[in-house]
PDB file of C-alpha atoms in Angstrom:
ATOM      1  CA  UNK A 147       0.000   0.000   0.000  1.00 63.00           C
ATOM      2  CA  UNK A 148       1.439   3.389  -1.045  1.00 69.00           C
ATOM      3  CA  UNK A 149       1.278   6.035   1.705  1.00 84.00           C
ATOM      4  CA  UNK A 150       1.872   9.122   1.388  1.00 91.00           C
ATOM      5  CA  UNK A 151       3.261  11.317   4.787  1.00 94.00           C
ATOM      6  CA  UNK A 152       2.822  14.704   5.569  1.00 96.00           C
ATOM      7  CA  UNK A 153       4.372  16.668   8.255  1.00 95.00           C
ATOM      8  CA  UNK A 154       3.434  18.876   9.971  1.00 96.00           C
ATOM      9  CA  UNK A 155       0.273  18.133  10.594  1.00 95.00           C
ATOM     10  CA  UNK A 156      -0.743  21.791  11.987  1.00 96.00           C
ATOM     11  CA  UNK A 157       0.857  25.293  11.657  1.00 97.00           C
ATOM     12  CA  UNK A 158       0.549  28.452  13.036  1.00 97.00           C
ATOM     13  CA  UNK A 159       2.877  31.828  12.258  1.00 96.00           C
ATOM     14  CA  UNK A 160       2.954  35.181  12.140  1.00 97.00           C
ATOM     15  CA  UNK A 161       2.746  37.087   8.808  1.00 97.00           C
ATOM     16  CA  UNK A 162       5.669  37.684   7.394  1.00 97.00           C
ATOM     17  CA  UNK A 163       7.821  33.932   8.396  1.00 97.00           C
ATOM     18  CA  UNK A 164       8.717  31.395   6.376  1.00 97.00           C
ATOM     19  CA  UNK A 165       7.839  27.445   6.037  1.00 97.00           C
ATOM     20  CA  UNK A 166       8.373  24.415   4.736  1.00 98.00           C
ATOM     21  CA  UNK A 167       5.793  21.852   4.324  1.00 98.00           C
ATOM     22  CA  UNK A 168       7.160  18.398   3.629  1.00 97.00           C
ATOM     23  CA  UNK A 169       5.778  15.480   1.981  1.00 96.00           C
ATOM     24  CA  UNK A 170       7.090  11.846   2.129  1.00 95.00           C
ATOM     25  CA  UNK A 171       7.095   8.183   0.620  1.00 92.00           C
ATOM     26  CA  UNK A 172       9.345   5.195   0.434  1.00 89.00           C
ATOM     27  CA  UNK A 173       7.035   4.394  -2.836  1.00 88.00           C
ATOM     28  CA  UNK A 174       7.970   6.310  -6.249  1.00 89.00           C
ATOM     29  CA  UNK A 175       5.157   8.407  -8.274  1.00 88.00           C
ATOM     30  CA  UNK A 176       4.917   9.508 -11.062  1.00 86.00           C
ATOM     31  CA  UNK A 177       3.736  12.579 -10.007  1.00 87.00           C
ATOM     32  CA  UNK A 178       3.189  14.483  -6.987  1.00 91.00           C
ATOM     33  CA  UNK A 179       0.460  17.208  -6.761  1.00 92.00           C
ATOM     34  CA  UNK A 180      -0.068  19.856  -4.639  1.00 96.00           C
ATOM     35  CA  UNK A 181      -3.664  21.418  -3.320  1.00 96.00           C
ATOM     36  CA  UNK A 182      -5.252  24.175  -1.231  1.00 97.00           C
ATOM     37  CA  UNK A 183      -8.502  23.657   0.360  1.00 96.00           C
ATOM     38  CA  UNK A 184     -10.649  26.174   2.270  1.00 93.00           C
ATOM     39  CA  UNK A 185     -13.454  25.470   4.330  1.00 88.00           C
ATOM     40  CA  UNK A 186     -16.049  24.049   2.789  1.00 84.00           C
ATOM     41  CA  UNK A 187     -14.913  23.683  -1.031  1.00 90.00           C
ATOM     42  CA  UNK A 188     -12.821  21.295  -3.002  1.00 93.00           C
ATOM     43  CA  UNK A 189      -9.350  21.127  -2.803  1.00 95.00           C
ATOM     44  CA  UNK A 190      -7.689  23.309  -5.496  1.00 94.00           C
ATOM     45  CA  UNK A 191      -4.696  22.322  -7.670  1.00 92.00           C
ATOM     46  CA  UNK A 192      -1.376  24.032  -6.561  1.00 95.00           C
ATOM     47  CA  UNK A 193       1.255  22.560  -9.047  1.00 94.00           C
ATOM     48  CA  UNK A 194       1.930  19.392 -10.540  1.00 91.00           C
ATOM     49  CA  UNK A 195       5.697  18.085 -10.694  1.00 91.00           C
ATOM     50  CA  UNK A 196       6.323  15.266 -12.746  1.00 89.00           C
ATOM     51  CA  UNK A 197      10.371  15.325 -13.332  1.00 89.00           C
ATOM     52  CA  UNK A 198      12.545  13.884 -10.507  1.00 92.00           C
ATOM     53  CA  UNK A 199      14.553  17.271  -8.926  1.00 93.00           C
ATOM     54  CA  UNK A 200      11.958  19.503 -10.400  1.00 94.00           C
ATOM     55  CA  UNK A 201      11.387  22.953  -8.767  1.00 96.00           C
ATOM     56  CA  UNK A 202       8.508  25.040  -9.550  1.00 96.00           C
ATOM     57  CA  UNK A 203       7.731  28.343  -8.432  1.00 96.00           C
ATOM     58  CA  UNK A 204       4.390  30.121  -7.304  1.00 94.00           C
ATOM     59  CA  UNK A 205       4.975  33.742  -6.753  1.00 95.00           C
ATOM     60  CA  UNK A 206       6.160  33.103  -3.029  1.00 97.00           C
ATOM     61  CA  UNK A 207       5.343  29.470  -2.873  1.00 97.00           C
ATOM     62  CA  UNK A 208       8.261  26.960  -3.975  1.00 97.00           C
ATOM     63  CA  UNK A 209       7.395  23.213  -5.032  1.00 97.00           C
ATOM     64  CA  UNK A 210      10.428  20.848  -5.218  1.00 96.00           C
ATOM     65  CA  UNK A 211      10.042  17.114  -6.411  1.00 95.00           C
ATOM     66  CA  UNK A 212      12.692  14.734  -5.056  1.00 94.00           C
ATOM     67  CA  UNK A 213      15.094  13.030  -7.304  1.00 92.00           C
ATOM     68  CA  UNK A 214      14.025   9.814  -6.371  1.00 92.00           C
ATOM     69  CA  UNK A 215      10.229  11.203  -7.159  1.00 90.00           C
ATOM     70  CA  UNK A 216       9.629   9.898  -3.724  1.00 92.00           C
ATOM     71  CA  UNK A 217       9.056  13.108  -1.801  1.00 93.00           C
ATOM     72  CA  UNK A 218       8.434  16.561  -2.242  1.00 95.00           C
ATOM     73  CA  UNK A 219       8.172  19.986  -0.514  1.00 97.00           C
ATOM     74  CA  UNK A 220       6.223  23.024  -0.163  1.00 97.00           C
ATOM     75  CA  UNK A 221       8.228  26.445   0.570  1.00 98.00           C
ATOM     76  CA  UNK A 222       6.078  29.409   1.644  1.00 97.00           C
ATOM     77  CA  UNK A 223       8.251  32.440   1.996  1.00 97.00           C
ATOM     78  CA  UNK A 224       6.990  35.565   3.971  1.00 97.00           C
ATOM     79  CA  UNK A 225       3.385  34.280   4.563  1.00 97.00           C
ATOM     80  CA  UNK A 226       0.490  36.070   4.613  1.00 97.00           C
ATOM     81  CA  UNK A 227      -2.809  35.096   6.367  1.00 96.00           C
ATOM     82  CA  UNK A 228      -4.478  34.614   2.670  1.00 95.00           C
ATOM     83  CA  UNK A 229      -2.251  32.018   2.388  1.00 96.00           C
ATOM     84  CA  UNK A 230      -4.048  30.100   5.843  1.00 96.00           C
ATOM     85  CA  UNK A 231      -5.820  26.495   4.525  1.00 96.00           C
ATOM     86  CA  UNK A 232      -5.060  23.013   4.132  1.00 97.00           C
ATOM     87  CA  UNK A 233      -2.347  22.026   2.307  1.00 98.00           C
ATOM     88  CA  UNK A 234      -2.159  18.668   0.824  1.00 97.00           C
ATOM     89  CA  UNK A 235       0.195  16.520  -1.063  1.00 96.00           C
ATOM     90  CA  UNK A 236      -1.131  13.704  -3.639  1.00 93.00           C
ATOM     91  CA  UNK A 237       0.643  11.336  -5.894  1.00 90.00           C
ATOM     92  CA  UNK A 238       0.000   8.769  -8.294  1.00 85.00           C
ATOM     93  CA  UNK A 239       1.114   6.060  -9.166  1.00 76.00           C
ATOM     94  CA  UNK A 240       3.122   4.569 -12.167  1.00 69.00           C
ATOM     95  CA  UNK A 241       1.563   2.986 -15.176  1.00 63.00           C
ATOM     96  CA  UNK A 242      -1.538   4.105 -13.253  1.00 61.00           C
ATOM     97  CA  UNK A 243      -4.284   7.017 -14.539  1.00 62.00           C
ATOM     98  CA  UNK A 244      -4.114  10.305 -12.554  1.00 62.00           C
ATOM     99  CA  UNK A 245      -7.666   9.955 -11.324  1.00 68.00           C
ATOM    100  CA  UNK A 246      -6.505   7.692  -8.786  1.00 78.00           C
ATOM    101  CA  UNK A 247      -4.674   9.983  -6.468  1.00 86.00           C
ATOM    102  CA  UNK A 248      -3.152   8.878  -2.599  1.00 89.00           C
ATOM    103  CA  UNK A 249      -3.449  12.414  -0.709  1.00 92.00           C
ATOM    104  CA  UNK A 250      -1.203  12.674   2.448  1.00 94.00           C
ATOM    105  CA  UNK A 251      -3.337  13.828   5.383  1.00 94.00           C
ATOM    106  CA  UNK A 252      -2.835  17.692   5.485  1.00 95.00           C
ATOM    107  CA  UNK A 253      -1.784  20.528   6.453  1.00 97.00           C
ATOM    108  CA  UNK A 254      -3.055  22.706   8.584  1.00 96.00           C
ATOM    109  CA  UNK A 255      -1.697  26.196   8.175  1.00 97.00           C
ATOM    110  CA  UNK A 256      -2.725  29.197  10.118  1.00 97.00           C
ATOM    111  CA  UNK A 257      -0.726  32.645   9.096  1.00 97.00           C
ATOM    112  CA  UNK A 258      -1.580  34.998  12.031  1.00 96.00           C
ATOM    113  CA  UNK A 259      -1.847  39.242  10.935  1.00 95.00           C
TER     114      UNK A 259
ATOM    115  CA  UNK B 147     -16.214  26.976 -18.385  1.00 63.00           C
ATOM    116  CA  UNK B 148     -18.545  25.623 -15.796  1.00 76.00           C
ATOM    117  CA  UNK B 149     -16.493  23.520 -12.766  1.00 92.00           C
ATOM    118  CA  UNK B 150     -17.292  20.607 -11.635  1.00 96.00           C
ATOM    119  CA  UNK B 151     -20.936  20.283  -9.235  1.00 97.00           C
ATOM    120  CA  UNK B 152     -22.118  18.024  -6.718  1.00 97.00           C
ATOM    121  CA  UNK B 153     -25.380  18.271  -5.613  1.00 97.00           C
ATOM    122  CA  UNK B 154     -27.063  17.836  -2.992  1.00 97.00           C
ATOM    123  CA  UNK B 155     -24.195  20.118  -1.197  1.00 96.00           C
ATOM    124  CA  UNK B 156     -25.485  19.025   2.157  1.00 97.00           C
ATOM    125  CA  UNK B 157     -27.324  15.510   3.746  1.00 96.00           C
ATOM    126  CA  UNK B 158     -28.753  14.164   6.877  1.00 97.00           C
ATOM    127  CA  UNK B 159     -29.528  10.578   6.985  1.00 97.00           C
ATOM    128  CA  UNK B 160     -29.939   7.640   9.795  1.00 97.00           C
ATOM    129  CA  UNK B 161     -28.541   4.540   9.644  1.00 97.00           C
ATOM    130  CA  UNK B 162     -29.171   2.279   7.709  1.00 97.00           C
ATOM    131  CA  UNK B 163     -30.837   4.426   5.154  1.00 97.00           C
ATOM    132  CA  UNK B 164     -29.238   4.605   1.598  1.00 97.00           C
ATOM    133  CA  UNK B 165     -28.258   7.821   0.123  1.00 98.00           C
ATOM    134  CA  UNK B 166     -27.000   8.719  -3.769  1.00 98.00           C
ATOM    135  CA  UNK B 167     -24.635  11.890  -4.993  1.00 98.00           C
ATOM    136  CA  UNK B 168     -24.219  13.624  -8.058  1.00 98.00           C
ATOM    137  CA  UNK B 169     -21.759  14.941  -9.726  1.00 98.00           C
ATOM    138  CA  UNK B 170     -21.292  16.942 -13.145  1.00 98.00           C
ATOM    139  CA  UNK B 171     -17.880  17.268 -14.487  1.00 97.00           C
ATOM    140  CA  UNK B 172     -16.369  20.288 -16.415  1.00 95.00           C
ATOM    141  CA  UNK B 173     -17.711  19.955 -20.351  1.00 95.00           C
ATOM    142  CA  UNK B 174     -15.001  17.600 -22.310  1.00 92.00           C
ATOM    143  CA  UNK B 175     -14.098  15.990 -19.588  1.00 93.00           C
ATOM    144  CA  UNK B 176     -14.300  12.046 -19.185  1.00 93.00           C
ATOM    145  CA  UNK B 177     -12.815  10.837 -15.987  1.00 92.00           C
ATOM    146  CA  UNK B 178     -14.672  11.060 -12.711  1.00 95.00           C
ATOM    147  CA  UNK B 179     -13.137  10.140  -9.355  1.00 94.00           C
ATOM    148  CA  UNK B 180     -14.678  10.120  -6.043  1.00 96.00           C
ATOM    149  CA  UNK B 181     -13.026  10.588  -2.717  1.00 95.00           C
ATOM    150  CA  UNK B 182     -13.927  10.389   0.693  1.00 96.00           C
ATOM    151  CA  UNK B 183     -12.345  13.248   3.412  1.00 96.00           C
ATOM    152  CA  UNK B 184     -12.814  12.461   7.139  1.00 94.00           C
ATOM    153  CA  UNK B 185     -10.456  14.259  10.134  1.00 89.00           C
ATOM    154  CA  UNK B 186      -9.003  11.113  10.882  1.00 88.00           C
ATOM    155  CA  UNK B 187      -8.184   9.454   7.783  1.00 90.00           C
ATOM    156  CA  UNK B 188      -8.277  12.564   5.263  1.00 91.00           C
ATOM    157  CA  UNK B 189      -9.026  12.506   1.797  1.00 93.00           C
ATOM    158  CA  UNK B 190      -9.268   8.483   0.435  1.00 93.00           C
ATOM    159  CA  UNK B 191      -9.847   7.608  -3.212  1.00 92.00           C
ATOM    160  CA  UNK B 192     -13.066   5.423  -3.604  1.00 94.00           C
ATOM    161  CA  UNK B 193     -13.534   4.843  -7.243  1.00 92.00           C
ATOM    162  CA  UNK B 194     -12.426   6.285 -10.765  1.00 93.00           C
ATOM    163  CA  UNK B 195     -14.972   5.998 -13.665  1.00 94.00           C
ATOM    164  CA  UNK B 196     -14.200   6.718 -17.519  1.00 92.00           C
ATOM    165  CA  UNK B 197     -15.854   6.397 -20.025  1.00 91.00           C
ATOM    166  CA  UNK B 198     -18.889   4.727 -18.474  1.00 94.00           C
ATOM    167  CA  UNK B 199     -16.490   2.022 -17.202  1.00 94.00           C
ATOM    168  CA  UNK B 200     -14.936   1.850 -13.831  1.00 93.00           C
ATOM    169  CA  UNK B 201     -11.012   2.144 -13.896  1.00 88.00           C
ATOM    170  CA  UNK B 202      -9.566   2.292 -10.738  1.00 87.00           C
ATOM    171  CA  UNK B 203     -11.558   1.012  -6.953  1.00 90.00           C
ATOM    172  CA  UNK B 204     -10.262   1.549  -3.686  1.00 89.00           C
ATOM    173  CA  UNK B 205     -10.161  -0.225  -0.752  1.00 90.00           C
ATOM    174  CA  UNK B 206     -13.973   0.358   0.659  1.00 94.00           C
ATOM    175  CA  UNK B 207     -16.511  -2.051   0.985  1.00 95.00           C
ATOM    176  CA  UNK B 208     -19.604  -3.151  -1.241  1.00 95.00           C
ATOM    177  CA  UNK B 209     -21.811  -0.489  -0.282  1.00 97.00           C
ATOM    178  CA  UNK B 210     -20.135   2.259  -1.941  1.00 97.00           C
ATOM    179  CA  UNK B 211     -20.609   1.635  -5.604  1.00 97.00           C
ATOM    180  CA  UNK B 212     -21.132   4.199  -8.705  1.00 97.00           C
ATOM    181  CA  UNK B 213     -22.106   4.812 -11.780  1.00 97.00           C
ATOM    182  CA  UNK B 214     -21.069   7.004 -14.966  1.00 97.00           C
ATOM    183  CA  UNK B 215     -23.370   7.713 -17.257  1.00 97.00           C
ATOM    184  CA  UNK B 216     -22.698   8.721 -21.333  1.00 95.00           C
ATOM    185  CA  UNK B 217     -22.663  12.233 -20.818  1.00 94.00           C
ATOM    186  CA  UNK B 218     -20.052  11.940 -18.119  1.00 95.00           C
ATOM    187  CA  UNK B 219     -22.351  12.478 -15.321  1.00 97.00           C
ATOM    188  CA  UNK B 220     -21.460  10.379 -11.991  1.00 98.00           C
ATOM    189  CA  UNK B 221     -23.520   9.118  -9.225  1.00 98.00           C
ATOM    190  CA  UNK B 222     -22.507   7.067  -6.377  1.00 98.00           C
ATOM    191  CA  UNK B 223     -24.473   5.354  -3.882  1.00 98.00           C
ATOM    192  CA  UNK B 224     -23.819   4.506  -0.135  1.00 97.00           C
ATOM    193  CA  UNK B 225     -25.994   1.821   1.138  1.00 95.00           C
ATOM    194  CA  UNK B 226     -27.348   0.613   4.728  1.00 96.00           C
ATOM    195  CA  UNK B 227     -25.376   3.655   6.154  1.00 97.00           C
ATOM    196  CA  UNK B 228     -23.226   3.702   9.234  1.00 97.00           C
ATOM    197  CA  UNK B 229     -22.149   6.221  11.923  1.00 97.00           C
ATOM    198  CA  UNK B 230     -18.660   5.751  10.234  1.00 96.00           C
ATOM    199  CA  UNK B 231     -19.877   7.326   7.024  1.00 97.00           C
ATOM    200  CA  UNK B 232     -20.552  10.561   7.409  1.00 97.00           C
ATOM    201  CA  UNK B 233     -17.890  12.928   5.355  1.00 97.00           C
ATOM    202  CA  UNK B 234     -17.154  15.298   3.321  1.00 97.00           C
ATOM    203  CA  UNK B 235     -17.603  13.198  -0.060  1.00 98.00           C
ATOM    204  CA  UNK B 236     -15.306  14.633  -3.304  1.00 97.00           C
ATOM    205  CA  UNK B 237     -16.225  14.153  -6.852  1.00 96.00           C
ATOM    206  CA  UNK B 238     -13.189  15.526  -9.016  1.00 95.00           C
ATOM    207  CA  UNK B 239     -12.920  15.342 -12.798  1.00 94.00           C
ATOM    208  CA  UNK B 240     -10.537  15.136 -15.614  1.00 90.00           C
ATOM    209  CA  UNK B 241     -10.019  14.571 -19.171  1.00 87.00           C
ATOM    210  CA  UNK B 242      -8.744  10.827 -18.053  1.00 78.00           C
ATOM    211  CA  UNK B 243      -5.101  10.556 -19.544  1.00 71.00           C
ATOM    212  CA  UNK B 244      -2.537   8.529 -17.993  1.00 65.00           C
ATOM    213  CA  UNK B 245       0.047  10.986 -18.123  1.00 63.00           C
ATOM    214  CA  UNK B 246       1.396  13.403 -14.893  1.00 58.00           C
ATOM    215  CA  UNK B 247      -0.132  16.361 -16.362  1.00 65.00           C
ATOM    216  CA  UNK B 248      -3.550  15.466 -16.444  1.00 77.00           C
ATOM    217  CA  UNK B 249      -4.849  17.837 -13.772  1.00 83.00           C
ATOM    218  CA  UNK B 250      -8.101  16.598 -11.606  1.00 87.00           C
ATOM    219  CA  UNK B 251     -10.461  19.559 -10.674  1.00 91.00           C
ATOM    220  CA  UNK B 252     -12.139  18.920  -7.546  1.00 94.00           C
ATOM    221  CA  UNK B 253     -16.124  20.149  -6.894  1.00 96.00           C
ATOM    222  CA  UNK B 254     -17.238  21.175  -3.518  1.00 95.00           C
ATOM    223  CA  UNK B 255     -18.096  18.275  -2.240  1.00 96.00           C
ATOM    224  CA  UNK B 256     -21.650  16.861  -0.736  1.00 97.00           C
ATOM    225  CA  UNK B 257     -21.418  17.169   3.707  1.00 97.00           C
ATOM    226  CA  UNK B 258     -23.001  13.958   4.526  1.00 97.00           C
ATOM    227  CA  UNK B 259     -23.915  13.273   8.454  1.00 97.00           C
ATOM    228  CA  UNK B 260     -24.933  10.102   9.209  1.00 97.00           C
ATOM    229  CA  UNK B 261     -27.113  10.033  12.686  1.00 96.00           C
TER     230      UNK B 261
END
């Protein structure tokens, strides 16, 4: 069974710090998305990285893929409290269709004013 | 272009009822998944359907099954319902390619409480 682990679990800053959200697996993926969800909606797509030591940027949010495409990260610099939600990781698997994603369990971000 | 609905957005059933959601995927798109979020376990993937088939199950038991019909629509059903049940259930859509890139848009989701 491919699990997916997400640490930490909650966070609460100030405005203006930094973090790191991490995202783990001793399976591989093929790709590894990132999502946003509020209260009360859907989760909302981030980025996708698909290439083993990928980095993508988001304005002030940085996505890195590990090179064994078994873990990833989510760098938030200077956060603001629009940027408060869950954060979630999800990969899937290879030779497998995308609509079959395994989320990690969250993260619970709080950016204080 | 329209997202992706669920209706109803909110449910209150007993147990042991049955209950069915909907859910309408963006226009072109063929792929529906569904996905169950609880505070314990989190999101978990039930069931992908495309193309009126199902693709991909997950590991939940017999009384969760769904349907697709030929304009894309999904419905899944929940059967003699439990305690354990009640979610937040997610219906997300795509155009169904195999490839990393094909990016799954998530609706709102139907609150079900189970009492």
């Amino acid at each position: 069974t491919q699990l997916l682990e997400q640490s930490p679990q909650f966070l609460s800053i100030q405005e203006g710090e930094n973090l790191t959200v991490y995202c783990n697996s001793s399976s591989v993926f093929s790709s590894l998305q990132w999502y946003r969800q509020e209260p009360g909606e859907g989760p909302v797509l981030l980025v996708t990285v698909v290439t083993g030591g990928e980095v993508k940027k988001l304005k002030r949010l940085t996505f890195q893929f590990g090179d064994a495409r078994k873990d990833s990260s989510l760098h938030i610099t200077a956060a603001q409290p629009g940027d408060t939600g869950l954060y979630l990781c999800a990969g899937a698997a290879y030779g497998g269709s995308q609509g079959n994603l395994i989320f990690g369990k969250g993260t619970k971000l709080s950016v204080k004013p | 272009k329209a997202g992706v609905t669920q209706t109803p957005r909110y449910l209150i059933k007993t147990r042991g009822q049955q209950v069915t959601l909907s859910c309408s995927p963006i226009s072109g798109h063929r792929s529906v998944s569904w996905y169950q979020q609880t505070p314990g376990q989190g999101l978990q993937f039930l069931f992908e359907y495309f193309s009126e088939t199902q693709r991909n199950k997950g590991n939940f038991p017999g009384r969760f099954s769904g349907r697709q019909f030929s304009n894309s629509r999904s419905e899944m059903n929940v059967s003699t319902l439990e305690l354990g049940d009640s979610a937040l259930y997610l219906c997300a859509s795509s155009k169904g390619g195999t490839h990393g890139t094909d990016t799954q848009y998530f609706g709102p989701g139907t609150r079900l409480t189970v009492l």
